[in-house]
Each structure stands twice: as C-alpha cells, then as structure tokens.
C-alpha cells in the first residue's frame, strides 16, 4: 500500500472496530467502490485495516458514457493500494424507477461476485448523512414504522453473503476529509445534485437546514429500527 494513501492511525482503529463488529476478522471482505468520495474513503480505510484480506468491485451500470472510465479510475487506485479489483458490468432495464432497477442489479452483481471470490461479506459506504436523508424521504412519503427504520448495519443478500455497512456512525464530511488528505480527486456524479431525484433534493435539505441535523435524524432512525425489532421478537414469540 502506498503510504501516502494511508489514513490516520486513529481513524483506521475506529474503522477496524466498526468492521470487526460486523464481520469476523478472519474473513475476506469485498468493498463496493463507485469512485465517489464515500466509497473511496471506505476503500482506503479497509485496505489499511485489513491488508491482504479485501477485494474491491466497481459496478458499471452502463447508464452514463463516463462509467467505464470511472471503473478504470478505481482499478488504478486499487493498484496503488495492492487490492484486487473487478469491474462488474450489469444491464439495467429501462423504464420507471430507473434508480431502483439499478440498485437491484448492483446488489445482484455484488452478491454473485462475492460468491465467486469466496468472500464473507460485501461492504458499502452508507453513512450517517445517508441515514438522515432516507428518514426524511420516507417521512415525506407517509411511511409507517417499517419504512422509517434505519438502514440495517448488516443483512443477507445471498446465501451466506452479508451486506455490511460499517460507516453508519461516520459523517460525510469525515469521509471526504480522508480522501482529501490522501490527495485523491474522487469521481463527481452529477446525479447526486440532480433535483429530479428525491435523494438529491433531501440531501440539499439536510445540508442547508439547521433543524435537519444528520446525527440526530440518524439516531431517530436507529431507535425506530430497535422498536421494529422488539415488535418482531414479541410477535415471533
């Protein structure tokens, strides 16, 4: 690993604890890396915390002409880190809910890749700001308890393959600082600012509104998840 890319030791230790709580340290972990700042920070942290025990994959949806070049950017970065990289090309059906279709295809491809490579889990870079945005989006849609629960830290996506999210207690600004400290210019996906997408509109709300504090909103989502789990447990019993 290029020493210039290694995050601060305290950050590596913090991340290692978060990942170890989700995936046994003996298991190899796949890292989903789009090339954006959040996933690049995840890659840098994971490469330092579990050297020789991670692989990375970039899913190319083929929806933008830049996608193949973005996959090559991630491959080059993985080369500097000494991390094996795979580009996964998927076909996304055109029509309504394009983002939902792309998400489904992405997770399907990541699960198949993890099985082929013998990985114990796949990690994504969802963080506290994502949690806050999701909660507000679902409130606006009139969701009930199940819909308002937090993004799970782990869930099965295929057989014994776990999807894990070790960054749910991290803020977007922290992750971008890690990337900046490594002097990396991550990929900027314009869709993240496109007001036609719900996620982009609510992201702007969380960033601008004083009352929409991401950590408090993410905490509320976690409490709602605990409530749903308690209800499920009582019903099952």
Coordinates of C-alpha atoms in Angstrom, one line a residue:
X1 CA 0.0 0.0 0.0
X2 CA 1.3 3.4 -0.9
X3 CA 2.0 5.1 2.5
X4 CA 0.7 8.4 1.1
X5 CA -2.8 6.9 0.9
X6 CA -3.0 5.5 4.4
X7 CA -5.4 7.3 6.7
X8 CA -4.6 8.5 10.2
X9 CA -4.0 5.6 12.7
X10 CA -6.8 6.7 15.0
X11 CA -9.3 6.6 12.0
X12 CA -8.0 3.1 11.0
X13 CA -8.5 1.8 14.5
X14 CA -12.0 3.3 14.7
X15 CA -12.9 1.7 11.4
X16 CA -11.4 -1.6 12.3
X17 CA -13.6 -1.8 15.4
X18 CA -16.7 -0.9 13.4
X19 CA -15.9 -3.6 10.7
X20 CA -14.9 -6.3 13.3
X21 CA -18.3 -5.8 15.0
X22 CA -20.0 -6.9 11.7
X23 CA -17.6 -9.3 10.1
X24 CA -15.1 -11.7 11.7
X25 CA -11.6 -10.6 11.3
X26 CA -10.6 -13.9 9.7
X27 CA -13.0 -13.4 6.7
X28 CA -12.2 -11.7 3.5
X29 CA -14.4 -8.7 2.7
X30 CA -15.5 -7.2 -0.7
X31 CA -15.6 -3.5 -0.9
X32 CA -18.1 -1.9 -3.3
X33 CA -16.4 1.2 -4.8
X34 CA -18.0 3.5 -7.2
X35 CA -15.2 6.0 -7.2
X36 CA -17.2 8.7 -5.3
X37 CA -15.7 10.2 -2.1
X38 CA -17.6 8.0 0.3
X39 CA -16.7 4.7 -1.3
X40 CA -13.1 5.8 -1.9
X41 CA -12.8 6.6 1.9
X42 CA -14.2 3.1 2.6
X43 CA -11.6 1.6 0.4
X44 CA -8.7 3.5 2.0
X45 CA -9.9 2.5 5.5
X46 CA -10.5 -1.1 4.6
X47 CA -7.2 -1.5 2.8
X48 CA -5.4 -0.2 5.9
X49 CA -7.5 -2.1 8.5
X50 CA -7.4 -5.5 6.7
X51 CA -4.4 -5.6 4.5
X52 CA -4.4 -8.6 2.1
X53 CA -8.0 -9.5 3.2
X54 CA -10.1 -7.3 1.0
X55 CA -11.1 -7.1 -2.7
X56 CA -12.9 -4.3 -4.5
X57 CA -15.6 -4.2 -7.2
X58 CA -17.0 -1.4 -9.3
X59 CA -20.4 -1.9 -10.8
X60 CA -20.7 -0.4 -14.3
X61 CA -24.4 0.2 -15.0
X62 CA -23.7 1.5 -18.4
X63 CA -26.1 4.4 -17.8
X64 CA -23.5 7.1 -18.4
X65 CA -20.7 7.3 -21.0
X66 CA -18.2 8.0 -18.2
X67 CA -18.9 4.8 -16.3
X68 CA -16.2 2.7 -17.9
X69 CA -13.6 5.4 -17.3
X70 CA -14.7 5.7 -13.7
X71 CA -14.2 1.9 -13.2
X72 CA -10.7 2.3 -14.6
X73 CA -10.0 5.1 -12.1
X74 CA -11.0 2.8 -9.2
X75 CA -8.8 0.0 -10.7
X76 CA -5.8 2.3 -10.8
X77 CA -6.4 3.4 -7.2
X78 CA -6.7 -0.3 -6.2
X79 CA -3.4 -1.0 -7.9
X80 CA -1.7 1.6 -5.7
X81 CA -3.3 0.0 -2.6
X82 CA -2.4 -3.6 -3.6
X83 CA -6.1 -4.5 -3.6
X84 CA -7.6 -6.8 -6.3
X85 CA -10.2 -5.1 -8.4
X86 CA -13.1 -6.3 -10.5
X87 CA -15.3 -4.3 -12.9
X88 CA -18.9 -5.8 -12.9
X89 CA -21.0 -4.8 -16.0
X90 CA -24.7 -5.0 -15.5
X91 CA -27.7 -4.4 -17.7
X92 CA -30.4 -2.1 -16.2
X93 CA -33.9 -2.4 -17.6
X94 CA -35.1 1.0 -18.9
X95 CA -38.4 2.3 -17.6
X96 CA -39.9 3.6 -14.3
X97 CA -37.8 3.7 -11.2
X98 CA -34.5 3.6 -13.0
X99 CA -32.5 4.1 -9.8
X100 CA -34.4 1.3 -8.0
X101 CA -33.7 -1.0 -11.0
X102 CA -30.0 0.0 -11.0
X103 CA -29.8 -0.7 -7.2
X104 CA -31.3 -4.1 -7.6
X105 CA -28.9 -5.0 -10.5
X106 CA -26.0 -3.7 -8.5
X107 CA -26.7 -5.8 -5.4
X108 CA -27.3 -8.9 -7.6
X109 CA -23.9 -8.4 -9.3
X110 CA -22.1 -7.8 -6.0
X111 CA -23.7 -11.0 -4.4
X112 CA -22.6 -13.1 -7.4
X113 CA -19.1 -11.7 -7.3
X114 CA -18.8 -12.3 -3.6
X115 CA -19.8 -16.0 -4.1
X116 CA -17.3 -16.4 -7.0
X117 CA -14.5 -14.9 -5.0
X118 CA -15.3 -16.7 -1.7
X119 CA -15.8 -13.5 0.2
X120 CA -17.6 -13.5 3.6
X121 CA -19.3 -10.1 3.2
X122 CA -19.6 -7.1 0.9
X123 CA -19.3 -3.6 2.5
X124 CA -20.9 -0.5 1.2
X125 CA -20.2 3.2 2.2
X126 CA -23.6 4.2 3.5
X127 CA -23.1 6.7 6.4
X128 CA -25.0 8.8 8.9
X129 CA -26.0 11.5 6.4
X130 CA -27.5 8.8 4.1
X131 CA -29.5 7.6 7.1
X132 CA -30.8 11.1 7.8
X133 CA -31.8 11.6 4.1
X134 CA -33.5 8.3 3.9
X135 CA -35.6 9.0 7.1
X136 CA -36.8 12.4 5.7
X137 CA -37.6 10.9 2.3
X138 CA -39.7 8.2 3.9
X139 CA -41.5 10.6 6.2
X140 CA -42.4 12.7 3.2
X141 CA -44.0 9.6 1.6
X142 CA -46.0 8.8 4.7
X143 CA -44.2 5.6 5.6
X144 CA -45.0 3.6 8.7
X145 CA -42.7 2.1 11.3
X146 CA -41.1 -0.5 9.0
X147 CA -40.4 2.2 6.3
X148 CA -38.9 4.6 8.8
X149 CA -36.4 2.2 10.3
X150 CA -32.7 2.8 9.9
X151 CA -30.6 1.2 7.1
X152 CA -29.5 -2.1 8.6
X153 CA -25.9 -2.5 9.5
X154 CA -25.9 -6.0 8.1
X155 CA -28.3 -8.2 6.1
X156 CA -28.1 -11.3 4.0
X157 CA -28.1 -10.7 0.2
X158 CA -27.4 -14.2 -0.9
X159 CA -27.0 -17.5 1.0
X160 CA -24.1 -16.8 3.4
X161 CA -23.1 -13.4 1.9
X162 CA -23.6 -10.5 4.3
X163 CA -24.1 -6.9 3.1
X164 CA -22.5 -4.7 5.8
X165 CA -22.4 -1.0 6.3
X166 CA -19.5 -0.2 8.7
X167 CA -19.7 3.6 8.2
X168 CA -23.2 4.3 9.6
X169 CA -21.8 6.2 12.5
X170 CA -19.5 8.3 10.3
X171 CA -20.4 11.7 8.7
X172 CA -20.0 12.5 5.1
X173 CA -17.6 15.4 5.9
X174 CA -15.3 12.9 7.8
X175 CA -15.1 10.6 4.8
X176 CA -14.3 13.4 2.4
X177 CA -11.6 14.7 4.6
X178 CA -9.9 11.2 4.5
X179 CA -10.0 11.3 0.7
X180 CA -8.6 14.9 0.6
X181 CA -5.8 14.0 3.0
X182 CA -4.7 11.3 0.5
X183 CA -4.7 13.9 -2.3
X184 CA -7.2 12.0 -4.3
X185 CA -9.8 13.7 -6.5
X186 CA -12.8 11.4 -6.4
X187 CA -15.5 11.0 -9.1
X188 CA -18.2 13.6 -9.0
X189 CA -21.5 12.0 -10.2
X190 CA -23.8 14.9 -11.3
X191 CA -26.9 12.7 -10.5
X192 CA -26.1 13.4 -6.8
X193 CA -27.1 17.0 -7.4
X194 CA -29.9 16.4 -9.9
X195 CA -33.2 17.8 -8.3
X196 CA -35.2 15.3 -10.3
X197 CA -34.0 12.7 -7.9
X198 CA -35.6 12.5 -4.4
X199 CA -32.2 11.7 -2.8
X200 CA -30.6 14.8 -4.2
X201 CA -33.4 17.1 -3.0
X202 CA -33.3 15.7 0.5
X203 CA -29.5 15.8 0.6
X204 CA -29.7 19.5 -0.1
X205 CA -32.3 19.9 2.7
X206 CA -30.0 18.1 5.3
X207 CA -27.1 20.3 4.2
X208 CA -28.9 23.6 4.4
X209 CA -31.5 23.3 7.2
X210 CA -30.2 23.9 10.8
X211 CA -33.0 21.7 12.2
X212 CA -32.2 18.7 10.0
X213 CA -29.1 17.7 11.9
X214 CA -27.9 14.4 10.4
X215 CA -26.7 12.8 13.6
X216 CA -30.0 13.3 15.4
X217 CA -32.0 12.1 12.5
X218 CA -29.8 9.0 12.1
X219 CA -30.2 8.4 15.8
X220 CA -34.0 8.5 15.5
X221 CA -33.9 6.0 12.6
X222 CA -31.8 3.6 14.8
X223 CA -34.4 3.9 17.6
X224 CA -37.2 3.1 15.2
X225 CA -35.2 0.1 14.0
X226 CA -34.9 -1.1 17.6
X227 CA -38.7 -0.7 18.1
X228 CA -39.4 -2.7 15.0
X229 CA -37.1 -5.5 16.1
X230 CA -38.7 -5.6 19.5
X231 CA -42.2 -5.9 17.9
X232 CA -40.9 -8.7 15.6
X233 CA -39.4 -10.5 18.6
X234 CA -42.7 -10.3 20.6
X235 CA -44.8 -11.4 17.6
X236 CA -42.4 -14.4 16.9
X237 CA -42.6 -15.4 20.5

